[in-house]
Every structure is written in structure tokens, then in C-alpha cells.
PDB file of C-alpha atoms in Angstrom:
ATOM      1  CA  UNK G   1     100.377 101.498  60.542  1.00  0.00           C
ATOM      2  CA  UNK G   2     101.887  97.814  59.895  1.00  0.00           C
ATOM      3  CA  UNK G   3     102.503  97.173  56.505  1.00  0.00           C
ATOM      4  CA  UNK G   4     101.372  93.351  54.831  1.00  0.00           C
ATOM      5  CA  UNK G   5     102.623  91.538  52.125  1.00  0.00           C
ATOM      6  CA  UNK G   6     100.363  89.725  50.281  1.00  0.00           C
ATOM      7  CA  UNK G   7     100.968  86.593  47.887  1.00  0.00           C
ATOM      8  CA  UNK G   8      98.540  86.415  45.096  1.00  0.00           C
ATOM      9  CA  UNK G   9      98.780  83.527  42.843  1.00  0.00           C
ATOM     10  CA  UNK G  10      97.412  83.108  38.891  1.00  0.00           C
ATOM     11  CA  UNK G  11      97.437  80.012  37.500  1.00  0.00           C
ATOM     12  CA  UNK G  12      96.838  78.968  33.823  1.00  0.00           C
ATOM     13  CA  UNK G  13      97.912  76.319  31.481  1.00  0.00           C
ATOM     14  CA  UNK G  14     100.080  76.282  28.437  1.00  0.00           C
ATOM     15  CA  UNK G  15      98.804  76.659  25.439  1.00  0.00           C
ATOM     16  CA  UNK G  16      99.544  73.347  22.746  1.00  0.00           C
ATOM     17  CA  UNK G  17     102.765  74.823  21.976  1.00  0.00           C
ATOM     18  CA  UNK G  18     103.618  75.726  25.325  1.00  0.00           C
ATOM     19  CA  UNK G  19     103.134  79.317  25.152  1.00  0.00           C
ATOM     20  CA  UNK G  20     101.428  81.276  28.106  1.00  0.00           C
ATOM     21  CA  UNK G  21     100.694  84.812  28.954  1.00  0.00           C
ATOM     22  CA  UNK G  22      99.978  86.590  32.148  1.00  0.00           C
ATOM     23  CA  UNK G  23      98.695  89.690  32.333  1.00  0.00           C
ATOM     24  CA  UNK G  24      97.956  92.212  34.963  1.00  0.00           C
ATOM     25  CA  UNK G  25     100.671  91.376  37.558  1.00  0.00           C
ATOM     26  CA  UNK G  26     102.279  93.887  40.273  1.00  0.00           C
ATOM     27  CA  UNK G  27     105.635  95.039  39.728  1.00  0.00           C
ATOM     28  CA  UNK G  28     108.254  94.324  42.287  1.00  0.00           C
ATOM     29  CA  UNK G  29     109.671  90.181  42.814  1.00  0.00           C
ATOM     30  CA  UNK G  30     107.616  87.425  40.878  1.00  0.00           C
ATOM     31  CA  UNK G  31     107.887  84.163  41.440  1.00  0.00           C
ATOM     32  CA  UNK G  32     107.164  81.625  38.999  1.00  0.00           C
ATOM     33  CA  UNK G  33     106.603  77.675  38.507  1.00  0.00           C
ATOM     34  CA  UNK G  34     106.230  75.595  35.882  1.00  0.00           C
ATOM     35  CA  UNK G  35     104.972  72.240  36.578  1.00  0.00           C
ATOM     36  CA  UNK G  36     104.583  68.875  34.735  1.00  0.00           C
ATOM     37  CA  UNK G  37     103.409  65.796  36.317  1.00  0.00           C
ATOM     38  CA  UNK G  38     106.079  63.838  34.065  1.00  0.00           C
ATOM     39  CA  UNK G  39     109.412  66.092  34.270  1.00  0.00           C
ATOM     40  CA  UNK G  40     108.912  67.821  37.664  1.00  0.00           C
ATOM     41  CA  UNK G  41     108.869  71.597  38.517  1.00  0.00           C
ATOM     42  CA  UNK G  42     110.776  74.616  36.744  1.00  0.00           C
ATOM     43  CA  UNK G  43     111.012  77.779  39.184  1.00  0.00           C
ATOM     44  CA  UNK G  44     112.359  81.291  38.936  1.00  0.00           C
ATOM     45  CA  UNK G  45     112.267  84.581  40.623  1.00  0.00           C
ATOM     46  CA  UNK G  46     111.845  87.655  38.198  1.00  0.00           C
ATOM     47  CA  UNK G  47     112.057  91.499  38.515  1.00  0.00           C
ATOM     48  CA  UNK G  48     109.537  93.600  37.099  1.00  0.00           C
ATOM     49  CA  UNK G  49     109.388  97.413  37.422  1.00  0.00           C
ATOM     50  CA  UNK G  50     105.829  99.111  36.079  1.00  0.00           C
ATOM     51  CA  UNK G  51     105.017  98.779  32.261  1.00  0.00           C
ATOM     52  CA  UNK G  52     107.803  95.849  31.914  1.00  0.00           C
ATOM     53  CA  UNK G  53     106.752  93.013  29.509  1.00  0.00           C
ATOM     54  CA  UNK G  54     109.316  89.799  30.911  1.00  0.00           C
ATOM     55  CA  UNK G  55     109.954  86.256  29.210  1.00  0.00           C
ATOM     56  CA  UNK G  56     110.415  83.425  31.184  1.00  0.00           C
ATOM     57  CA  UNK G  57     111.503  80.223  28.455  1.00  0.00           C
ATOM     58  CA  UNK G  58     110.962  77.239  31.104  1.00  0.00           C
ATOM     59  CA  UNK G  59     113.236  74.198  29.882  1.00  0.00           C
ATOM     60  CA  UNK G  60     112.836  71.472  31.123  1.00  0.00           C
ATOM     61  CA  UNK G  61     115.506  68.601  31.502  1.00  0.00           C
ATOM     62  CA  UNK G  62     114.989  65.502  29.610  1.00  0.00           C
ATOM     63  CA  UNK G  63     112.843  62.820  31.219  1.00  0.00           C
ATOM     64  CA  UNK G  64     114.514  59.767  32.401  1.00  0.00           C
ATOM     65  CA  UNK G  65     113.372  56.358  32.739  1.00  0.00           C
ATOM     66  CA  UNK G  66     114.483  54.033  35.867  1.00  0.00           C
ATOM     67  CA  UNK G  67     114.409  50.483  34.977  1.00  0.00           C
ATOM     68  CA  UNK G  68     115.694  47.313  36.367  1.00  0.00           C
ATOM     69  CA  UNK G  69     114.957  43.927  37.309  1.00  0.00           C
ATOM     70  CA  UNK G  70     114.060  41.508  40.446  1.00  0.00           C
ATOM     71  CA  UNK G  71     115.421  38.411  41.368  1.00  0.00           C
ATOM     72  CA  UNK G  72     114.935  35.985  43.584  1.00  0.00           C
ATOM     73  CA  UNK G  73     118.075  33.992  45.721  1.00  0.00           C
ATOM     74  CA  UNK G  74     118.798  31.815  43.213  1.00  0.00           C
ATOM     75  CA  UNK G  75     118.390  34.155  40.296  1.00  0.00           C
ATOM     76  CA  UNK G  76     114.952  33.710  38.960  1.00  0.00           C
ATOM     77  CA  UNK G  77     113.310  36.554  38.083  1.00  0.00           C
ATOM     78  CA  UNK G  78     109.887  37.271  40.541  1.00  0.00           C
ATOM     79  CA  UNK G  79     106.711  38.649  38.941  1.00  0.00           C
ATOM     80  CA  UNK G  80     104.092  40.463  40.561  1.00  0.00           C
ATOM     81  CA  UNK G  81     106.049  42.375  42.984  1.00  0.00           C
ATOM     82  CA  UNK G  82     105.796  46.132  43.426  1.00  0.00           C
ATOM     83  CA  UNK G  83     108.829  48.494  43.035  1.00  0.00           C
ATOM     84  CA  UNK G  84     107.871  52.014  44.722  1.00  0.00           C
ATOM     85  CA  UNK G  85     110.389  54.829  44.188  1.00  0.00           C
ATOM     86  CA  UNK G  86     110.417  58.142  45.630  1.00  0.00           C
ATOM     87  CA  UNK G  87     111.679  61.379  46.383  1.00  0.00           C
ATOM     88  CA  UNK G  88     110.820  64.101  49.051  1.00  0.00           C
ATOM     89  CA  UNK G  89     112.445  66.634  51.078  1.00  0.00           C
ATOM     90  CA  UNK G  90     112.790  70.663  52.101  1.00  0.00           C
ATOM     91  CA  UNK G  91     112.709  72.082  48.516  1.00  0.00           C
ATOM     92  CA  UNK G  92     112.363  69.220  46.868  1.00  0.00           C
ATOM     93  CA  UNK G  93     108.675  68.674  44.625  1.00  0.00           C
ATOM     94  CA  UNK G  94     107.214  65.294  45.913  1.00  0.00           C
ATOM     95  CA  UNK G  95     107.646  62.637  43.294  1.00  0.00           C
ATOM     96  CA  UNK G  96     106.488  59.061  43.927  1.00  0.00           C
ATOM     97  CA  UNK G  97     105.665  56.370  41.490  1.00  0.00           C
ATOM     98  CA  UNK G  98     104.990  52.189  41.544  1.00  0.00           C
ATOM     99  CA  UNK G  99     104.695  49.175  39.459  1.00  0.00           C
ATOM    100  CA  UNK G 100     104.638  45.873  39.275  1.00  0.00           C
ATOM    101  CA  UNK G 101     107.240  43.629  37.843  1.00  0.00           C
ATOM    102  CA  UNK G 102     106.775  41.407  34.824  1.00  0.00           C
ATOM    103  CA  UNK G 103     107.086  37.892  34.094  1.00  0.00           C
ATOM    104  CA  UNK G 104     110.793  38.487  33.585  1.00  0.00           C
ATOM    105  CA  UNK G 105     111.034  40.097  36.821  1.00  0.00           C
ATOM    106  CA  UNK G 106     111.248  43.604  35.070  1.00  0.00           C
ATOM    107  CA  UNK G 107     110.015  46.907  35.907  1.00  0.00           C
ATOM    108  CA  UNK G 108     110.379  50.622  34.406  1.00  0.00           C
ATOM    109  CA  UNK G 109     109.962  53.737  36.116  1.00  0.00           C
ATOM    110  CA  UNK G 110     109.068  56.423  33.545  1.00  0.00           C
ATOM    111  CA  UNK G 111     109.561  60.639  34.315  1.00  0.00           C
ATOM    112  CA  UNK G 112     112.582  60.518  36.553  1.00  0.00           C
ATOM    113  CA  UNK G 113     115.289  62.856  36.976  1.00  0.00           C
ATOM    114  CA  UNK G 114     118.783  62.857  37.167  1.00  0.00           C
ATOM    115  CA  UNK G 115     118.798  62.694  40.913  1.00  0.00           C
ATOM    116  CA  UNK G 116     119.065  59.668  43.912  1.00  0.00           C
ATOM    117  CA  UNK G 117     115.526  57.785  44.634  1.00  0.00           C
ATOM    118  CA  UNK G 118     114.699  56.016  47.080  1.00  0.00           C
ATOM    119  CA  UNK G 119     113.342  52.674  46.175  1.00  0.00           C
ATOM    120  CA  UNK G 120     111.691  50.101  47.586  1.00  0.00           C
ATOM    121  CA  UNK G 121     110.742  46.460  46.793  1.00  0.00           C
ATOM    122  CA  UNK G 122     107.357  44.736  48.133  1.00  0.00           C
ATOM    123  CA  UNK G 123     105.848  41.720  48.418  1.00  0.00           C
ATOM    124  CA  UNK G 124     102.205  42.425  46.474  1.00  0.00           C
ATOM    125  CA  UNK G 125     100.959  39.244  45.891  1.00  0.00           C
ATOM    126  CA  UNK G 126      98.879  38.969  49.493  1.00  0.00           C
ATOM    127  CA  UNK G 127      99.927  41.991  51.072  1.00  0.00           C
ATOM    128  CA  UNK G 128     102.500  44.683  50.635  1.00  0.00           C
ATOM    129  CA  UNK G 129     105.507  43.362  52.404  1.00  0.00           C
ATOM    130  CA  UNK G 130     108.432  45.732  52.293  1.00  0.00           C
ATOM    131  CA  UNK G 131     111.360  43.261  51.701  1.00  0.00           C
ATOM    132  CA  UNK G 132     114.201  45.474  49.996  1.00  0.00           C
ATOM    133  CA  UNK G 133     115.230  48.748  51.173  1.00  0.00           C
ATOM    134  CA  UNK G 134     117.544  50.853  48.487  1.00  0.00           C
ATOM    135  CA  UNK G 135     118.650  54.742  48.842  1.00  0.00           C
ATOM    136  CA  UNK G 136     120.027  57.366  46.192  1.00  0.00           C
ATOM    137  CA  UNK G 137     119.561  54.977  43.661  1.00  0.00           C
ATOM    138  CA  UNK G 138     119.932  57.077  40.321  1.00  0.00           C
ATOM    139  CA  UNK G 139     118.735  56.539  36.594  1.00  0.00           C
ATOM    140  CA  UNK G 140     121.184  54.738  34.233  1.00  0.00           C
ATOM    141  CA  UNK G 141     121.563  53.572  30.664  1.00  0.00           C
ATOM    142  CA  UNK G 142     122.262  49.814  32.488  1.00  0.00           C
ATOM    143  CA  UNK G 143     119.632  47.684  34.025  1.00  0.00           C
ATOM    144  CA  UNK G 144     119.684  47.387  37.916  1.00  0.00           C
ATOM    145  CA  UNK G 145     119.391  44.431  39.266  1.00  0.00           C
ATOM    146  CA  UNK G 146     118.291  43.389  42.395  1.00  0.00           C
ATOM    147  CA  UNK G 147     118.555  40.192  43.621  1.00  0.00           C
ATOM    148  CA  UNK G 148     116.145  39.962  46.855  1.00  0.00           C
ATOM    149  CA  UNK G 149     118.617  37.941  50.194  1.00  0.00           C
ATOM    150  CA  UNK G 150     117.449  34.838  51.389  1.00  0.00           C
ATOM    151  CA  UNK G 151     117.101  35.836  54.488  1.00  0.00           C
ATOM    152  CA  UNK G 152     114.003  38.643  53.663  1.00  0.00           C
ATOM    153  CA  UNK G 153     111.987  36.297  51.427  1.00  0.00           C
ATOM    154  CA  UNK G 154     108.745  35.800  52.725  1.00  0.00           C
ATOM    155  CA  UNK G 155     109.152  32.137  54.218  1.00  0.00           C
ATOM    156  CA  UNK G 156     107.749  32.036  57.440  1.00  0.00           C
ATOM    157  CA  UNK G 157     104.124  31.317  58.869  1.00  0.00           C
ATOM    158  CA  UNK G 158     102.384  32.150  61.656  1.00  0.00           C
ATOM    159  CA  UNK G 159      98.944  30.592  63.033  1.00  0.00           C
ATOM    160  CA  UNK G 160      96.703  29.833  66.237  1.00  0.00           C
ATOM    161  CA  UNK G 161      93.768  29.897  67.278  1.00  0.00           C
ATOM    162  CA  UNK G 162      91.434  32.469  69.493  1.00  0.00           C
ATOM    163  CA  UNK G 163      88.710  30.935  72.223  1.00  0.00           C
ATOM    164  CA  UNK G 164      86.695  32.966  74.064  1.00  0.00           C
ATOM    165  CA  UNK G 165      86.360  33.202  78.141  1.00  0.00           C
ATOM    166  CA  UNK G 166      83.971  29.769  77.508  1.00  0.00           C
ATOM    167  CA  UNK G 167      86.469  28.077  75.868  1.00  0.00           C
ATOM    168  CA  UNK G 168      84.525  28.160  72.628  1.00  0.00           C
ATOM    169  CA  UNK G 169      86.175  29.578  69.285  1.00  0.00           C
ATOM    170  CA  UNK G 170      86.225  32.960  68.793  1.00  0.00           C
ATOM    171  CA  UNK G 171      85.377  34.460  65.449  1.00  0.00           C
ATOM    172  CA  UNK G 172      86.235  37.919  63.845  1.00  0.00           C
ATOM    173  CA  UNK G 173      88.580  38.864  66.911  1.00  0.00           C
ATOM    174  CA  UNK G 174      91.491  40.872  65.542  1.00  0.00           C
ATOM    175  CA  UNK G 175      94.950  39.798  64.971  1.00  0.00           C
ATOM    176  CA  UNK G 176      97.743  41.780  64.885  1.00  0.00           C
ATOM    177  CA  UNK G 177     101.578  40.456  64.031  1.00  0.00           C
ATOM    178  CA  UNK G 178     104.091  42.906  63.880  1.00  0.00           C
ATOM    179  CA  UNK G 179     107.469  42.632  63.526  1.00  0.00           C
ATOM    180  CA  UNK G 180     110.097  44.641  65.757  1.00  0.00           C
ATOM    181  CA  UNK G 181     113.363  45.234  63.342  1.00  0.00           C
ATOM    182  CA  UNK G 182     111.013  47.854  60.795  1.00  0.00           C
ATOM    183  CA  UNK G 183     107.701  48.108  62.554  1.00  0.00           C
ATOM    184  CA  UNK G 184     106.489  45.775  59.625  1.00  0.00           C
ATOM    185  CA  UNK G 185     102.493  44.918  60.199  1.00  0.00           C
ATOM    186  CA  UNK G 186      99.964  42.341  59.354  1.00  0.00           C
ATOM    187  CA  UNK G 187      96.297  42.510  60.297  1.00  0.00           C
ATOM    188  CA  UNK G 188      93.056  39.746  60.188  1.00  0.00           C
ATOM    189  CA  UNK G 189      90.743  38.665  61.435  1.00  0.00           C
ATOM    190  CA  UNK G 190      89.810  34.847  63.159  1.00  0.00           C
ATOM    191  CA  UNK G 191      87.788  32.421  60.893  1.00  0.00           C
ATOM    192  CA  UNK G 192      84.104  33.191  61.970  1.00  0.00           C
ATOM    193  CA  UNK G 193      83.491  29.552  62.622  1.00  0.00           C
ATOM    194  CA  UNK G 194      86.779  28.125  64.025  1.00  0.00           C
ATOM    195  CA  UNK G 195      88.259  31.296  65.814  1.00  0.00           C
ATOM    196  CA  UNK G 196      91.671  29.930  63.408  1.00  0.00           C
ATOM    197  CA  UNK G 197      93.938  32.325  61.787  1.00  0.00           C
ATOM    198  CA  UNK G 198      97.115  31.965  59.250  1.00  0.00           C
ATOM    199  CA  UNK G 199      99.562  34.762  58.607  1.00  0.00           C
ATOM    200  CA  UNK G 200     101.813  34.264  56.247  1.00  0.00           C
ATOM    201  CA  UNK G 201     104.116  33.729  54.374  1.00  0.00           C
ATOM    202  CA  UNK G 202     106.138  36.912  55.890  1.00  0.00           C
ATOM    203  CA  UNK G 203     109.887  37.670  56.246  1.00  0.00           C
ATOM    204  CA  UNK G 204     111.871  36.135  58.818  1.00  0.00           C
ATOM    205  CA  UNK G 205     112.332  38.069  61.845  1.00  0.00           C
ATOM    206  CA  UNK G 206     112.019  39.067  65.525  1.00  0.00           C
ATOM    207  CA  UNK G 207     107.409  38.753  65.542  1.00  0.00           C
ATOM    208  CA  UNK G 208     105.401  39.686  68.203  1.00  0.00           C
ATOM    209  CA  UNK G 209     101.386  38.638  68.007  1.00  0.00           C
ATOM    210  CA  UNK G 210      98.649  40.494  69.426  1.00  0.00           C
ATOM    211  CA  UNK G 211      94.833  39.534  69.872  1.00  0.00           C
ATOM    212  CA  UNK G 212      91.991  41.815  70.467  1.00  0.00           C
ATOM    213  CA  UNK G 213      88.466  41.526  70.738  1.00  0.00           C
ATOM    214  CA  UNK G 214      85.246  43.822  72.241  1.00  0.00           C
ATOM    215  CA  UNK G 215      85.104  43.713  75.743  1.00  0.00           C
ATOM    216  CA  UNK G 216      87.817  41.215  76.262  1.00  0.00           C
ATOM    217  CA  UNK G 217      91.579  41.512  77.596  1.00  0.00           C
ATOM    218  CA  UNK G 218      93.667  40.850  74.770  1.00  0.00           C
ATOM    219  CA  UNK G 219      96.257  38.640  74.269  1.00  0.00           C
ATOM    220  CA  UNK G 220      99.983  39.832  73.421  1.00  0.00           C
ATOM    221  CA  UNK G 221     102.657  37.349  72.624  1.00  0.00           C
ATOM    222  CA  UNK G 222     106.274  37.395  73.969  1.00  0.00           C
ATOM    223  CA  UNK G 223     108.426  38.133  71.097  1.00  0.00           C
ATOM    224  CA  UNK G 224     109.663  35.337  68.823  1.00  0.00           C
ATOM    225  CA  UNK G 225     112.813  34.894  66.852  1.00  0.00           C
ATOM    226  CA  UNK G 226     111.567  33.232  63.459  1.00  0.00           C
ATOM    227  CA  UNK G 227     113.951  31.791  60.634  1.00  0.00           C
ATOM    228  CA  UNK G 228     113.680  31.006  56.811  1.00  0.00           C
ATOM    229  CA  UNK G 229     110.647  28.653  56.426  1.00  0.00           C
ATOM    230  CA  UNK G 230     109.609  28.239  60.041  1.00  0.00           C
ATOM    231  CA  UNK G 231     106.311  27.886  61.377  1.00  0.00           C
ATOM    232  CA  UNK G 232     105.105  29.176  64.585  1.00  0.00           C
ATOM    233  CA  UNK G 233     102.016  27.944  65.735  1.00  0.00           C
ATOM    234  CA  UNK G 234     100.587  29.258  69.006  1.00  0.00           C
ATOM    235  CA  UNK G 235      98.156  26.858  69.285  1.00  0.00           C
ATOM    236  CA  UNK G 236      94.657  28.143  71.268  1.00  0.00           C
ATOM    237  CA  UNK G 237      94.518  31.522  72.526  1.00  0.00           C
ATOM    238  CA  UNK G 238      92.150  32.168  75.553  1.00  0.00           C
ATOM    239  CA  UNK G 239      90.938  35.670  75.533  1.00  0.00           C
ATOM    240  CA  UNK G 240      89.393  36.632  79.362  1.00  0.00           C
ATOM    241  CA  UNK G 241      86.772  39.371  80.414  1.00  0.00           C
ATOM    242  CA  UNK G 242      88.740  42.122  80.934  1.00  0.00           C
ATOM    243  CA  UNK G 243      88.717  44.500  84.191  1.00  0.00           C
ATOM    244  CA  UNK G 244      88.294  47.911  84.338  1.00  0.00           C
ATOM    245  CA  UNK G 245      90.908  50.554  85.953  1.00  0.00           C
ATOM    246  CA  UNK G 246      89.835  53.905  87.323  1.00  0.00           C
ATOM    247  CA  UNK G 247      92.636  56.309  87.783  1.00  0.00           C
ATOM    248  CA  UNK G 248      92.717  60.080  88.481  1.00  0.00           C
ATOM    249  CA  UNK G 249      95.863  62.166  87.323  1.00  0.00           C
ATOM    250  CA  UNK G 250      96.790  65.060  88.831  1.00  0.00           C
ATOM    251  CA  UNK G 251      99.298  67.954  88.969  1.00  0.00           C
ATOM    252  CA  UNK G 252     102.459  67.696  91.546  1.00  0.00           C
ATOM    253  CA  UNK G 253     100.538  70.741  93.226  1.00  0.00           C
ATOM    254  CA  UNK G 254      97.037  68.875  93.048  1.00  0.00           C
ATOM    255  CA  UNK G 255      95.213  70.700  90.643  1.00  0.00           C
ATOM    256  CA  UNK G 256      93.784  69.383  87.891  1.00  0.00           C
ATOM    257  CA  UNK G 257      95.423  68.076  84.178  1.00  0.00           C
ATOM    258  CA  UNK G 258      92.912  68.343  81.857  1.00  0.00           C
ATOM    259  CA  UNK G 259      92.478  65.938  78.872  1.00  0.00           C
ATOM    260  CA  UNK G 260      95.376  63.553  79.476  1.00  0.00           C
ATOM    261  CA  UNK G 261      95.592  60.577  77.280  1.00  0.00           C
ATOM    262  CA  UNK G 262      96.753  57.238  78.947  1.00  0.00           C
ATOM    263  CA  UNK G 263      98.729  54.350  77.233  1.00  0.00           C
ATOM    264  CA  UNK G 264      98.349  50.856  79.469  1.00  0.00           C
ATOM    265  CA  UNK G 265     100.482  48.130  78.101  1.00  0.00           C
ATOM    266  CA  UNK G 266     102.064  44.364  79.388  1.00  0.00           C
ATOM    267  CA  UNK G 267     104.969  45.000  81.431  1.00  0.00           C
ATOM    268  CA  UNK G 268     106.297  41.455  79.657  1.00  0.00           C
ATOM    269  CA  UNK G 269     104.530  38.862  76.919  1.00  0.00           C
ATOM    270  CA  UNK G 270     101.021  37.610  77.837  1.00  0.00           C
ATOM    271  CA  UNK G 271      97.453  38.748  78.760  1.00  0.00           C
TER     272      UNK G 271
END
């Protein structure tokens, strides 16, 4: 008959000085990992025939500490952001880690190896705004600095308001602005009383706005080129009751799909 191999796993934790023991394994190919939430993952393969007693010393590599600082345009350090770095890949154990910068702008990154991060600066004071993109970026003994361009400071503002088919304002309807270069998103919802909304301050950018509500057509905004510190208001939004569309999809032969799911979208900006 077919023959199976089996993985069986044991799993224990050191002992205060480290030490472990496991007892009762197979002979043939063992695999073994050590893992520590601050200095990563230790692995080895080990032979054992019957009766063997093995010793596997996991060392790990020193812990390293990622530090640096953000600035602003003109140099000033900005507090209150959050720097996210991380690391994944085929083979690689997941590592991700954020904080927030200090008054001076600073942030530290504690259990880090001596590999390239990926690392990420956001905006954290409304939402989290992802305005600085940096790759392989390795510990060192100097601070890294990183001084946030002009041109992805959150500057700009977007607003309007949302009426309903009556012309009257229309509150809690969702708003979605999204912005085309990284698929950045913002989401809200219209002033209860007023229908109003304010998004913002974001990054400059090529925007796009959409607005939904329950058993309305929604609106969807042509796209918008928006610079440092502009403002674009789209003054009142008219929502109309929305159609319906029966359709019935079928093979080239005529038989039947199935479950199909169906995507309906503005061939251009508006309603």
C-alpha cells in the first residue's frame, strides 16, 4: 500500500536559563525552531538514528534597534506620526512593528535584525495617511532622517454637500474619496442634519469622490488634479432614486453560468 509521512510537532518553552528537553521523538530528519518574539526565529534540521541523545545550542544574533527621526519641509521635527516597519516574504518569519514619533520627531524600533525593512511613514493624527514610502532600509549606529516632501504633506481639503431626490440634505450617506496614484482611501459619513461633509487635510493628488446611500444611485466624481493647500469644494450633491437592471448571462452555447458575480460602474464621472 501507499506509504504517508506524517509531521508531528512538540512544542515547549525554555526553561529560565534557556535550557529545554524533548523527549520521545522518532529517529530519522528533525526539524527544529526556536522562536522569540524580540530576535526572530532560529531553525535547523537534525539527524537522529534510534537511542541518539542530540544538542541543538540555538544562538541567537544580537537584537538591533532602528531609530530615526521625522521632519517636516522645512526641517521641524513632526510628532504624533506613525512609523510602521516590516518584513515578509517566502522563508522569511513575519516581523512588523509601529510607533509614534515624539515631540522631537523621534522614533525607535526595538528587536530588528541585520536585514532591509520596509518602512513606512503615516499621517496618525486623524487618520492613517501613508505619506512616505521607504524600502531595504537597514539598522545603523546613525540616526535616519527623514524629511517628509512638500508635495505629500497633507494640505489639501475636500468638501460638499449630499441632498436627497427632494432636494433636502441628506444625512449619514457615505462618502468615499480615494485617490488614484496608491489607491489611498478616506471614508465618512454626511452631517446628520446638513447632509455636509469635510475631508481633509490629505495629500495632494489625482482624487476621485464617491457618494452612496440606501436605495439611491450614487454619485461618482470625475477625477480631480489637487495641489499643495487647495480646496475642492463640490458644492451640493443630488443623489436620485436609482433604477433597477435585470440581466441574464449565459454560456456562448446557451446553457447556463451559474453564480456569476457582476461589477456595474460609470463609463465616465457622474451619476
Amino acid at each position: 500500500g501507499a506509504t504517508h509521512d506524517y509531521a508531528i510537532y512538540n512544542n515547549i518553552f525554555t526553561a529560565n536559563d534557556g535550557s529545554f528537553r524533548l523527549d520521545g521523538l522518532a529517529p530519522g530528519e528533525i526539524e527544529i525552531r526556536a522562536r522569540s518574539e524580540e530576535r526572530g526565529d532560529l531553525r535547523a534540521v537534525l539527524h537522529a538514528e534510534a537511542g541518539d541523545e542530540l544538542v541543538w545550542n540555538a544562538v541567537f544574533p544580537k537584537s538591533l534597534t532602528l531609530r530615526g527621526r521625522v521632519l517636516d519641509p522645512d526641517g521641524r521635527p513632526i510628532r504624533g506620526w506613525t512609523v510602521e516597519v516590516w518584513r515578509h516574504g517566502p522563508d522569511i518569519e513575519p516581523f512588523r512593528r509601529n510607533v509614534r514619533t515624539d515631540s522631537q520627531g523621534r522614533f525607535a524600533i526595538e528587536g530588528c535584525r541585520d536585514v532591509g525593512y520596509a518602512l513606512n511613514v503615516l499621517e496618525s493624527k486623524v487618520m492613517l495617511l501613508n505619506v512616505v514610502r521607504l524600502r531595504d532600509v537597514h539598522p545603523q549606529s546613525d540616526e535616519l532622517v527623514i524629511r517628509v516632501p512638500r508635495e505629500a504633506m497633507p494640505s489639501v481639503t475636500i468638501r460638499g454637500a449630499a441632498l436627497d431626490p427632494a432636494g433636502k440634505p441628506l444625512g449619514s450617506a457615505q462618502v468615499t474619496a480615494f485617490r488614484r496614484d496608491d489607491e489611498m482611501r478616506m471614508f465618512l459619513v454626511t452631517d446628520a442634519k446638513t447632509g455636509r461633509f469635510e475631508i481633509g487635510p490629505v495629500p495632494p493628488g489625482r482624487w476621485f469622490v464617491q457618494v452612496e446611500a440606501r436605495g439611491l444611485a450614487g454619485f461618482h466624481s470625475p477625477a480631480k488634479e489637487l495641489v499643495s493647500g487647495e480646496t475642492w469644494d463640490l458644492g451640493e450633491i443630488q443623489l436620485q432614486n436609482g433604477g433597477s437592471i435585470v440581466a441574464r448571462v449565459r454560456r456562448q452555447d446557451g446553457g447556463g453560468c451559474g453564480v456569476v458575480g457582476v461589477h456595474l460602474r460609470p463609463q465616465s464621472g457622474g451619476q
